[in-house]
Coordinates of C-alpha atoms in Angstrom, one line a residue:
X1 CA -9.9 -24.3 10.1
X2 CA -10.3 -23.4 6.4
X3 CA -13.3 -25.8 6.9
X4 CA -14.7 -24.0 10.0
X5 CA -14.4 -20.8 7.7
X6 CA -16.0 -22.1 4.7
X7 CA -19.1 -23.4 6.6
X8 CA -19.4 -20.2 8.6
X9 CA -19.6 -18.2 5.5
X10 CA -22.3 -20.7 3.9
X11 CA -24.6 -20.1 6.8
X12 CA -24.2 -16.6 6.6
X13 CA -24.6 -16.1 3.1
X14 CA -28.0 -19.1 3.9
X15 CA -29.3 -17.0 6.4
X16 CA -29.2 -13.8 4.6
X17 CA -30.6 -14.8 1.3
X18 CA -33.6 -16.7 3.2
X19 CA -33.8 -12.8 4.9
X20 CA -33.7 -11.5 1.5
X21 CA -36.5 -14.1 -0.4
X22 CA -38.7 -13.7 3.0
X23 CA -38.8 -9.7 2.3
X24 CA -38.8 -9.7 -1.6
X25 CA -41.8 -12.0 -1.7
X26 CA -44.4 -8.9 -0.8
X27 CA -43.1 -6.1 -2.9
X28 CA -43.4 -5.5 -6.5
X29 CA -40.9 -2.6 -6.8
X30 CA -38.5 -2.5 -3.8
X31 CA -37.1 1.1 -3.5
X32 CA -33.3 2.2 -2.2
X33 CA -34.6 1.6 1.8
X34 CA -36.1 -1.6 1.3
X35 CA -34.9 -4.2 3.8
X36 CA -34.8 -6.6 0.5
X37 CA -32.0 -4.5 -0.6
X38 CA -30.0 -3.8 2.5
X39 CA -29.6 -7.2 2.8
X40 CA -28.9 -8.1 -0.7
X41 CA -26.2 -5.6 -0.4
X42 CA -25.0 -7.8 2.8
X43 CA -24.7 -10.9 1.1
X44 CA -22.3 -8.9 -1.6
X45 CA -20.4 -7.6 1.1
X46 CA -19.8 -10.8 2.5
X47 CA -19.3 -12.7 -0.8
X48 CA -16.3 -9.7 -2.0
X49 CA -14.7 -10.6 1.6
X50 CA -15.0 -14.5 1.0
X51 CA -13.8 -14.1 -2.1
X52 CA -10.8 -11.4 -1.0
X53 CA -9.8 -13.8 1.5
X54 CA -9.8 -17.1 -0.5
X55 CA -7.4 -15.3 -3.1
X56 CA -5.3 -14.2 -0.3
X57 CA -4.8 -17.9 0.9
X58 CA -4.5 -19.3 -3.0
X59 CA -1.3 -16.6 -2.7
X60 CA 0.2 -17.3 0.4
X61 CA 0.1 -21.0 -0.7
X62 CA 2.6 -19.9 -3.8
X63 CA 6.4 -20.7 -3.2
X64 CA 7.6 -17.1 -3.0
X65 CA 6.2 -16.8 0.5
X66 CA 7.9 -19.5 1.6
X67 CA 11.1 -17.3 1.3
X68 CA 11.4 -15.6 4.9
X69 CA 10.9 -11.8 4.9
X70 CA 14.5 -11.1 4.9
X71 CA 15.1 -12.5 1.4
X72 CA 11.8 -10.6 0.3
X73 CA 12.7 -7.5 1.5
X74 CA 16.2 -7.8 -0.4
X75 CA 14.7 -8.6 -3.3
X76 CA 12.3 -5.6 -3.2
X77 CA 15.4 -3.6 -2.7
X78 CA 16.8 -4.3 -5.8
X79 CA 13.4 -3.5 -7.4
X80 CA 13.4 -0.2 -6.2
X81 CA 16.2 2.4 -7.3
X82 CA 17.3 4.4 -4.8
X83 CA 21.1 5.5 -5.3
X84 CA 20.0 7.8 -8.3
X85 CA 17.9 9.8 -6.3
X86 CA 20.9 11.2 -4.2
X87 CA 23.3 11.8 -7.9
X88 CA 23.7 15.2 -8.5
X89 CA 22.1 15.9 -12.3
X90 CA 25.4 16.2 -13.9
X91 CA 26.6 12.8 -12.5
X92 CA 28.8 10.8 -14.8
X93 CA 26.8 7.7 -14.6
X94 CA 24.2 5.7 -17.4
X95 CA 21.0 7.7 -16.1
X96 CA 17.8 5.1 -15.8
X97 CA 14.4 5.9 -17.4
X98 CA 13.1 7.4 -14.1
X99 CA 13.9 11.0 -12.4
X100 CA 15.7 11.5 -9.3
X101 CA 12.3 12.2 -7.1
X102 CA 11.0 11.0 -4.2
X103 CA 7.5 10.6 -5.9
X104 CA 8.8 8.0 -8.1
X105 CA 10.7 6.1 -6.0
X106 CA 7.8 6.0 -3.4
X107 CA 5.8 4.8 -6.8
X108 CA 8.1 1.7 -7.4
X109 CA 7.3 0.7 -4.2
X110 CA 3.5 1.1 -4.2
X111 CA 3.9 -0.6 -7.3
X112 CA 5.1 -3.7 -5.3
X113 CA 2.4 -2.9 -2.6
X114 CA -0.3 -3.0 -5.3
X115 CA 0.9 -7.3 -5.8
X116 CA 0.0 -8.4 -3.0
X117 CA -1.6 -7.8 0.2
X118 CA 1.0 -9.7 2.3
X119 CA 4.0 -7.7 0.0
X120 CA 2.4 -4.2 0.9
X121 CA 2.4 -5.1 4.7
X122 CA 6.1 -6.6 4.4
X123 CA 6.8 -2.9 2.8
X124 CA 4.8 -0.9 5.5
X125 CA 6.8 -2.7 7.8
X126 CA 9.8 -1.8 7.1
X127 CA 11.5 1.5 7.8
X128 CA 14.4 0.9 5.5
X129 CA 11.9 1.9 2.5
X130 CA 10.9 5.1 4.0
X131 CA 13.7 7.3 4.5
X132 CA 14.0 9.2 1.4
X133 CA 12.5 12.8 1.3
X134 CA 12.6 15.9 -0.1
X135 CA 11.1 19.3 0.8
X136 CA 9.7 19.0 -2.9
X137 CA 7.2 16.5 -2.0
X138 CA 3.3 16.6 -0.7
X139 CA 3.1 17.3 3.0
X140 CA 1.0 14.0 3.4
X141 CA 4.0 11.8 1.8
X142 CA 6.4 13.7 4.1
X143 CA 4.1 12.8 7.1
X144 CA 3.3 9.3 5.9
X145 CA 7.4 8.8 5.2
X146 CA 7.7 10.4 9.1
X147 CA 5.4 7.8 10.7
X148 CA 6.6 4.9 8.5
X149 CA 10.6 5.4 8.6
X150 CA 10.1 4.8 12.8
X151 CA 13.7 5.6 13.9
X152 CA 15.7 5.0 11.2
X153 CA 17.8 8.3 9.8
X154 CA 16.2 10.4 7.4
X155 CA 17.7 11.2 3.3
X156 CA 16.5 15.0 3.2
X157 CA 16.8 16.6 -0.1
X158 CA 16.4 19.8 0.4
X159 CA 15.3 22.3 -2.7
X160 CA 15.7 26.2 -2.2
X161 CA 12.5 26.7 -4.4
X162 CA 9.2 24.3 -3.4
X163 CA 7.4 23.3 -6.0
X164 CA 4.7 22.1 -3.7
X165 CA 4.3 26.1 -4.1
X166 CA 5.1 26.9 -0.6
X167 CA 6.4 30.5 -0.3
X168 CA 9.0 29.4 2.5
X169 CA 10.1 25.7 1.9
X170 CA 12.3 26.4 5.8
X171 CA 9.0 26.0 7.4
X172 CA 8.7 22.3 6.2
X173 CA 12.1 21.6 7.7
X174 CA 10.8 22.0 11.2
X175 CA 8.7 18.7 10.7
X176 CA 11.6 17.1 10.3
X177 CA 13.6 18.5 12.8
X178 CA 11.1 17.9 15.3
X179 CA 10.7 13.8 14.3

């Protein structure tokens, strides 16, 4: 199969650069709409998509993805700290380098999105990661953390004063309410 894909890819990549010399052999200075350059910018396009995917195979063939998804998805669990985010600021406990927000916890784990593709789709995937809100927080991350958290329970923190800047921070509460 890797074969079949290889080949397929050559004869595309064939077939548009004999395009591209067939078109480039008549002008002297090809401008933006040249046909020359439409299809040297298709042989890019494929080439950054051949090469994404190949990297994406060299990965999956590491030993960490033969670990099932259960074992990864504990392990990113212990990567991202959650318990301090529901402390109260006084809390008698050895406070980490990292604020009790729902913008930094959400960046831990875009953090281990941003490793690899497979890792952000295992993350995605799971609602377990996307429960944790707070009326402080853009509207988009509370609808992203709405559509990703499925039907697993919600961790509201709620925060008299937004500082998204909203005058009345109740009004934000009806999204959740009504998920």
């Amino acid at each position: 199969m890797e074969t079949d894909m290889i080949i397929g890819v050559q004869g595309a990549l064939d077939g548009l650069l004999s395009r591209y010399l067939s078109t480039t052999s008549n002008l002297a200075t090809p401008d933006k709409d040249t046909p020359a350059i439409t299809i040297a910018e298709d042989i890019l396009s494929i080439t950054a998509k051949w090469v994404l995917n190949m990297k994406r195979r060299w990965n999956r063939a590491l030993p960490i993805y033969r670990l099932p998804t259960e074992i990864l998805l504990f392990i990113f669990q212990l990567c991202v700290p959650s318990d301090e985010f529901w402390l109260p600021e006084n809390h008698q406990v050895m406070k980490l380098d990292y604020s009790p927000s729902t913008s930094k916890y959400y960046g831990y784990l875009l953090t281990l999105c941003g490793v690899a593709f497979d890792w952000a789709q295992i993350i995605c995937d799971a609602p377990n990661f996307w429960v944790y809100t707070s009326s402080q927080d853009h509207p988009r991350l509370t609808e992203l953390v709405l559509e990703r958290s499925r039907t697993s329970l919600l961790w509201v923190k709620y925060h008299a004063k937004s500082m998204m800047g909203a005058p009345d921070s109740t009004k934000r509460l009806d999204k959740y309410a009504a998920a």
